[in-house]
Short mmCIF file of C-alpha atoms in Angstrom, two decimals:
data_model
loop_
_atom_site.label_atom_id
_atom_site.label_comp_id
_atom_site.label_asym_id
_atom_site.label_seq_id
_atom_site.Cartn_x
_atom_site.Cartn_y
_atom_site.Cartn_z
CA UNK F 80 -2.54 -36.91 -15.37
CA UNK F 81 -4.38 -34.66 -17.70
CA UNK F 82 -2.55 -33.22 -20.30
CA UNK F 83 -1.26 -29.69 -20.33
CA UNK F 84 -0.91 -27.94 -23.83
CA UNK F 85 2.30 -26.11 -24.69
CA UNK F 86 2.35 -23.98 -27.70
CA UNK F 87 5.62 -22.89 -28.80
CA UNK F 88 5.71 -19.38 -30.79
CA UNK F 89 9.44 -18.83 -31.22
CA UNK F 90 12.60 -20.15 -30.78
CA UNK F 91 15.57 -17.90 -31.42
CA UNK F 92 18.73 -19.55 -30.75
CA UNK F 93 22.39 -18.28 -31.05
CA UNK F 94 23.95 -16.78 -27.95
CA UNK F 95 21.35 -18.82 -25.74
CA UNK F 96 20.99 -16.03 -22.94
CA UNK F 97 20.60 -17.56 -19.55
CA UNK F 98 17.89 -15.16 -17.91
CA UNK F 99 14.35 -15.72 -18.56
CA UNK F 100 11.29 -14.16 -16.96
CA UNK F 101 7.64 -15.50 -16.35
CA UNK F 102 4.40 -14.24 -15.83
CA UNK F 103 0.16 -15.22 -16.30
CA UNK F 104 -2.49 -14.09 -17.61
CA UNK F 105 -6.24 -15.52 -17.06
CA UNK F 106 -5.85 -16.46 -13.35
CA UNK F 107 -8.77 -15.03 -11.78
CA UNK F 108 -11.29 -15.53 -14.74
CA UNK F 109 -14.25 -18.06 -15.04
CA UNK F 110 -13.77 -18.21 -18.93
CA UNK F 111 -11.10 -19.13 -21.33
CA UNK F 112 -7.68 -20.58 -20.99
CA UNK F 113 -4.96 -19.68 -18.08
CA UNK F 114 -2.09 -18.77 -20.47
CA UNK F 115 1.52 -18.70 -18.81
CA UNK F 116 4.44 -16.93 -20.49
CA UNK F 117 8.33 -17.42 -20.52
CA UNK F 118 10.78 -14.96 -22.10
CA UNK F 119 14.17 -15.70 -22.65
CA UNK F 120 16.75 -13.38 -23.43
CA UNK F 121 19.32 -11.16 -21.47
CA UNK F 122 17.86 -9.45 -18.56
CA UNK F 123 17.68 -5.56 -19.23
CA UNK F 124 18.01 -6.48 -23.09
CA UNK F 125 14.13 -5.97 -24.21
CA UNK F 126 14.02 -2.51 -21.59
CA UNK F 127 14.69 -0.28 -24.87
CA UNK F 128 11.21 -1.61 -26.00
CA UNK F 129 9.02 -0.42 -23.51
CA UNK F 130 7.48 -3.29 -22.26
CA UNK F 131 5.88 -3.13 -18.66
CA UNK F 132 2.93 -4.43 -17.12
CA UNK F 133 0.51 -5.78 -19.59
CA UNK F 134 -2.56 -4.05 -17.89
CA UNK F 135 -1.27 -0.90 -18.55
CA UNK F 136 -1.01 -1.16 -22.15
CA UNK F 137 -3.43 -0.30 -25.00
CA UNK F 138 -4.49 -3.40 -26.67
CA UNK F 139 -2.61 -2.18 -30.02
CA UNK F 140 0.56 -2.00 -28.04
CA UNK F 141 0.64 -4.83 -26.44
CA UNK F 142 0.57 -6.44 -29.77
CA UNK F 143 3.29 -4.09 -31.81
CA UNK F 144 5.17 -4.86 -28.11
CA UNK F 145 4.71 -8.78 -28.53
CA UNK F 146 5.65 -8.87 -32.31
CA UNK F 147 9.22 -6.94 -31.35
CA UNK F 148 9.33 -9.37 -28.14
CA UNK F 149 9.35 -12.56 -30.83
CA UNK F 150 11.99 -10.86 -33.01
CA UNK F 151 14.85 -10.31 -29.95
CA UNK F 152 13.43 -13.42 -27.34
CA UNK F 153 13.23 -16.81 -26.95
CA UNK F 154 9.24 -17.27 -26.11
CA UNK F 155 7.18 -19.91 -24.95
CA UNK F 156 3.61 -20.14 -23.97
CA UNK F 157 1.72 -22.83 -21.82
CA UNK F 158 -2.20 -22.54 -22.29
CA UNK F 159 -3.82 -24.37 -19.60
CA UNK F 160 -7.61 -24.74 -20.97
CA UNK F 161 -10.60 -24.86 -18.84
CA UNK F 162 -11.28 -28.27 -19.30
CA UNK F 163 -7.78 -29.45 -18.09
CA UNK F 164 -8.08 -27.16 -15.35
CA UNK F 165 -11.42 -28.39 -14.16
CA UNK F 166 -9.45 -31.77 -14.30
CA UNK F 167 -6.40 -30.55 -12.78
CA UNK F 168 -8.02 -29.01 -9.69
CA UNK F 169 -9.64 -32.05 -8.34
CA UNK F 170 -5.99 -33.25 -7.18
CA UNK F 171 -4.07 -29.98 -6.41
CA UNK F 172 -4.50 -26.39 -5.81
CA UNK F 173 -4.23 -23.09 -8.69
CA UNK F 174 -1.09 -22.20 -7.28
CA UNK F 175 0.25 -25.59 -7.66
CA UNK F 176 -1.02 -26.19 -11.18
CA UNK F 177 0.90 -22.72 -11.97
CA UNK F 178 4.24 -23.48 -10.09
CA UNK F 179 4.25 -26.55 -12.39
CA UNK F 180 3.61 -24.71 -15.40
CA UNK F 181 5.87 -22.68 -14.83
CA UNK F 182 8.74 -24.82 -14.16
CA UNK F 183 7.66 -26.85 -16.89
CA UNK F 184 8.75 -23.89 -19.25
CA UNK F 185 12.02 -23.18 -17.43
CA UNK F 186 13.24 -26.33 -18.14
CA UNK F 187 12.46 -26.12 -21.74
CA UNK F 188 13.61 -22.40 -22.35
CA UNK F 189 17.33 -23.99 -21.45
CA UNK F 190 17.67 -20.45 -18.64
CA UNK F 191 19.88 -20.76 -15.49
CA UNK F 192 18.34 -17.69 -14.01
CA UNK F 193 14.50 -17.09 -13.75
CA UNK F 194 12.41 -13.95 -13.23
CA UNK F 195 9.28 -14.85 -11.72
CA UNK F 196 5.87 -13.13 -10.95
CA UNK F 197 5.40 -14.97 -7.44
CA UNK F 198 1.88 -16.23 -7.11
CA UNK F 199 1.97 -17.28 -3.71
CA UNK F 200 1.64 -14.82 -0.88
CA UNK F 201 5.03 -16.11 0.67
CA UNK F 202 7.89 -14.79 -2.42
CA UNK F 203 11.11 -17.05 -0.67
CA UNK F 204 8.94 -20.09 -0.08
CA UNK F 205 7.67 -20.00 -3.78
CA UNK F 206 11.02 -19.43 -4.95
CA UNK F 207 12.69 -22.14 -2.97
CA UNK F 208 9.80 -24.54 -4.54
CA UNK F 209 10.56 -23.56 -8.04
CA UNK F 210 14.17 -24.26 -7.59
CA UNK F 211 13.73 -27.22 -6.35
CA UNK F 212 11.94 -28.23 -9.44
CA UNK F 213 14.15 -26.77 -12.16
CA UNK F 214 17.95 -26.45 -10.51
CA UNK F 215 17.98 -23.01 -11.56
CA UNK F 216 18.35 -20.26 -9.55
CA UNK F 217 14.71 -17.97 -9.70
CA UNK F 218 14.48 -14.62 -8.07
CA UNK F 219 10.38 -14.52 -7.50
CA UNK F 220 8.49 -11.37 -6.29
CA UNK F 221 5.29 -9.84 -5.97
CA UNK F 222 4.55 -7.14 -9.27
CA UNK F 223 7.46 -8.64 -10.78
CA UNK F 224 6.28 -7.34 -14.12
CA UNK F 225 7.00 -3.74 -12.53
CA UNK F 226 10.64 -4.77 -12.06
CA UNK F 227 12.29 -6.77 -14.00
CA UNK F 228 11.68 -6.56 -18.03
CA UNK F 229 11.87 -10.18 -18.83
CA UNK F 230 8.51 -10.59 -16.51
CA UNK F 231 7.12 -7.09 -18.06
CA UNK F 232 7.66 -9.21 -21.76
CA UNK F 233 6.30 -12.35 -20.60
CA UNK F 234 2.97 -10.50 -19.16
CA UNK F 235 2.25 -9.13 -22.57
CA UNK F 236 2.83 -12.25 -23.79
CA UNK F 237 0.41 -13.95 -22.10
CA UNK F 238 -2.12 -11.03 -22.63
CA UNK F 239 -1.73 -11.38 -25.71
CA UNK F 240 -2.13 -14.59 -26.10
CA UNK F 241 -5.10 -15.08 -23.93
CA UNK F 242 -6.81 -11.90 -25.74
CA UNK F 243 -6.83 -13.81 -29.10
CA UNK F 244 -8.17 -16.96 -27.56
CA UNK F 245 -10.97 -15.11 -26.31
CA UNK F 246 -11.56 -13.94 -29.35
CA UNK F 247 -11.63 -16.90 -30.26
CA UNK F 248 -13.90 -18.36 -27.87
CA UNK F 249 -16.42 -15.24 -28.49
CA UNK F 250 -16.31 -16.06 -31.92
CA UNK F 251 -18.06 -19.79 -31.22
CA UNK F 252 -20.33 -19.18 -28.08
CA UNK F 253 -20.94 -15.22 -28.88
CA UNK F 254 -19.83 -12.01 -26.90
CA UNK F 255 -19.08 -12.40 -22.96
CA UNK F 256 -16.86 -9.92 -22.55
CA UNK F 257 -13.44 -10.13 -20.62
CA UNK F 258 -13.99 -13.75 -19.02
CA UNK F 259 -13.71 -11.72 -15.55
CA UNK F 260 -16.93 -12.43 -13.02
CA UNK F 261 -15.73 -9.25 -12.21
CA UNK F 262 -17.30 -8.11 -15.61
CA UNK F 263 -20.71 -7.13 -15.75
CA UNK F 264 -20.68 -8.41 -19.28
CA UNK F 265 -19.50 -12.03 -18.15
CA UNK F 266 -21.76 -12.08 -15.32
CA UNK F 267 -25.06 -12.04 -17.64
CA UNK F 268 -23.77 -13.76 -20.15
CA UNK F 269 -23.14 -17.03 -18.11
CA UNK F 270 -26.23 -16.02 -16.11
CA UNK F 271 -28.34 -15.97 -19.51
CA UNK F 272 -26.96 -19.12 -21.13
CA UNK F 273 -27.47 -20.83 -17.76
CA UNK F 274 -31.27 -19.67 -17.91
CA UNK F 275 -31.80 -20.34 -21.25
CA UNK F 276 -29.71 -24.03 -21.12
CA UNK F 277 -29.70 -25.15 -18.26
CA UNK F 278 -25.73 -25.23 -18.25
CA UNK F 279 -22.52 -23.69 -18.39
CA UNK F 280 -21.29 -22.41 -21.80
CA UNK F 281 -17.97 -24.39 -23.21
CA UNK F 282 -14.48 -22.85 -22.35
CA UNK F 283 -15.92 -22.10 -18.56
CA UNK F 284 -13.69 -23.41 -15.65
CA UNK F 285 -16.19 -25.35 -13.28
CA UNK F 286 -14.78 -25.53 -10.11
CA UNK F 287 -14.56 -22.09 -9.76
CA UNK F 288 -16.70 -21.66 -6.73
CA UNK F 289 -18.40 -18.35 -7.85
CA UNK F 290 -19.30 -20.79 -10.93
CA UNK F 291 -20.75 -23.17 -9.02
CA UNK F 292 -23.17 -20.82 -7.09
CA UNK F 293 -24.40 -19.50 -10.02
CA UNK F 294 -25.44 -23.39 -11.39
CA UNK F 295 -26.91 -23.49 -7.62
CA UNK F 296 -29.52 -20.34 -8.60
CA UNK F 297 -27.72 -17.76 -7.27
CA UNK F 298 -26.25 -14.50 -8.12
CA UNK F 299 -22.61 -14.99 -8.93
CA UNK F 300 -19.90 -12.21 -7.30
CA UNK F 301 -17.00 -10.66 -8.38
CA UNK F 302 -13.61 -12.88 -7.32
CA UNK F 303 -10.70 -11.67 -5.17
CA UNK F 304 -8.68 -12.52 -7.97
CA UNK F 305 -9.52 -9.95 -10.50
CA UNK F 306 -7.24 -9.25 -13.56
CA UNK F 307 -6.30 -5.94 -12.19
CA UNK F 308 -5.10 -7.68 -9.08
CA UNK F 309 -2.32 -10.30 -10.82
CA UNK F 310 0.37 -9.56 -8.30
CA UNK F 311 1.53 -9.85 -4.86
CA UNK F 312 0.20 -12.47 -3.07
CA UNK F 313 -2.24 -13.77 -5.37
CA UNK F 314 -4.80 -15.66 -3.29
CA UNK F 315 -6.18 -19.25 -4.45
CA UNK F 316 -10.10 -18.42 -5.02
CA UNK F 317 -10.30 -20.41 -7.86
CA UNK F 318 -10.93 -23.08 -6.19
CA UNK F 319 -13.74 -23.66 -3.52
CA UNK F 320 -12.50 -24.47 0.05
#
């Protein structure tokens, strides 16, 4: 099985709260890694902060916001890089590659409750197959980041994250904007490199169907997926059916 990288950013033990929420960032996007985030601290505790929904936070907050989360939380981060993915997804499905990411870092964060941004249209069933998987008890739903604090930490966590990677990324292969298809910028930059080369950039997740129709010649389309769309019932586009 291929290997999945974990990169550990802090520790803070002591008191070793129980709760710990989860959330994604990079789902929907044809370039860079799919970076998945687990906070662990008391739920409510990191509320004083601020923290909500990544998306809706300047990029300068989200990183004061994810310096404070490291200070009062437990944090780990699972980057899951194209090339693994690409690997990944010829056995099992996005949604399954997250589920075990994400129970992958419940087990390690030590929590006995787990706040969960559900991925899968149906919030019990996903639940039920997390807890299966960890013995914990997990409380997933739709927009979780809107609700519960933990997930709200964990999404700017990821964003954070992913954001330097890109940077990253850009900084090798040259500008491309967000990674999005849904970005004009990342639409002509894989269009031009595929023009000019012949083939896909490095860092770009090849199954993705929207990918693959663009290596066929033709114009490649937004996803459903779409980083603005991270929620409730996030649909499985990523990979061709």
């Amino acid at each position: 099985m291929p290997f999945i990288r974990v990169k550990i950013l802090t520790v803070i033990e002591g008191s070793c709260p129980v709760d710990c929420g989860l959330d994604e960032a990079g789902r929907g996007a044809a370039i860079g890694p799919l970076v998945v985030a687990c906070v662990r601290a008391p739920l409510g505790s990191l509320a004083e902060l601020g923290v909500r929904d990544s998306k809706l936070l300047t990029p300068r907050k989200r990183e004061a916001l994810f310096e404070e989360i490291g200070k009062r939380a437990a944090v780990r981060v699972r980057e899951i890089w194209p090339d693994e993915l690409n690997a990944l997804m010829e056995e099992r499905s996005l949604n399954e590659i997250e589920l075990e990411a994400m129970a992958g870092l419940i087990r390690e964060c030590g929590c006995r409750r787990a706040f969960v941004d559900a991925v899968s249209p149906d919030e019990a069933e996903f639940a039920r197959r997390l807890r299966e998987a960890t013995g914990v008890e997990v409380i997933a739903r739709h927009r979780a980041e809107s609700l519960f604090d933990l997930v709200a930490a964990a999404s700017i966590v990821a964003k954070v994250v992913r954001d330097r990677r890109i940077r990253e990324i850009a900084s090798e292969i040259g500008d491309f904007g967000s990674g999005y298809p849904s970005d004009p910028r990342t639409r002509e930059f894989l269009r031009r490199y595929v023009e000019e080369k012949g083939s896909l950039p490095p860092y770009v997740r090849k199954k993705w169907k929207n990918v693959k129709r663009l290596l066929a010649g033709r114009e490649l389309e937004s996803f459903a997926v779409r980083e603005g769309e991270a929620g409730g019932g996030k649909e499985d586009t990523g990979r061709e059916a």
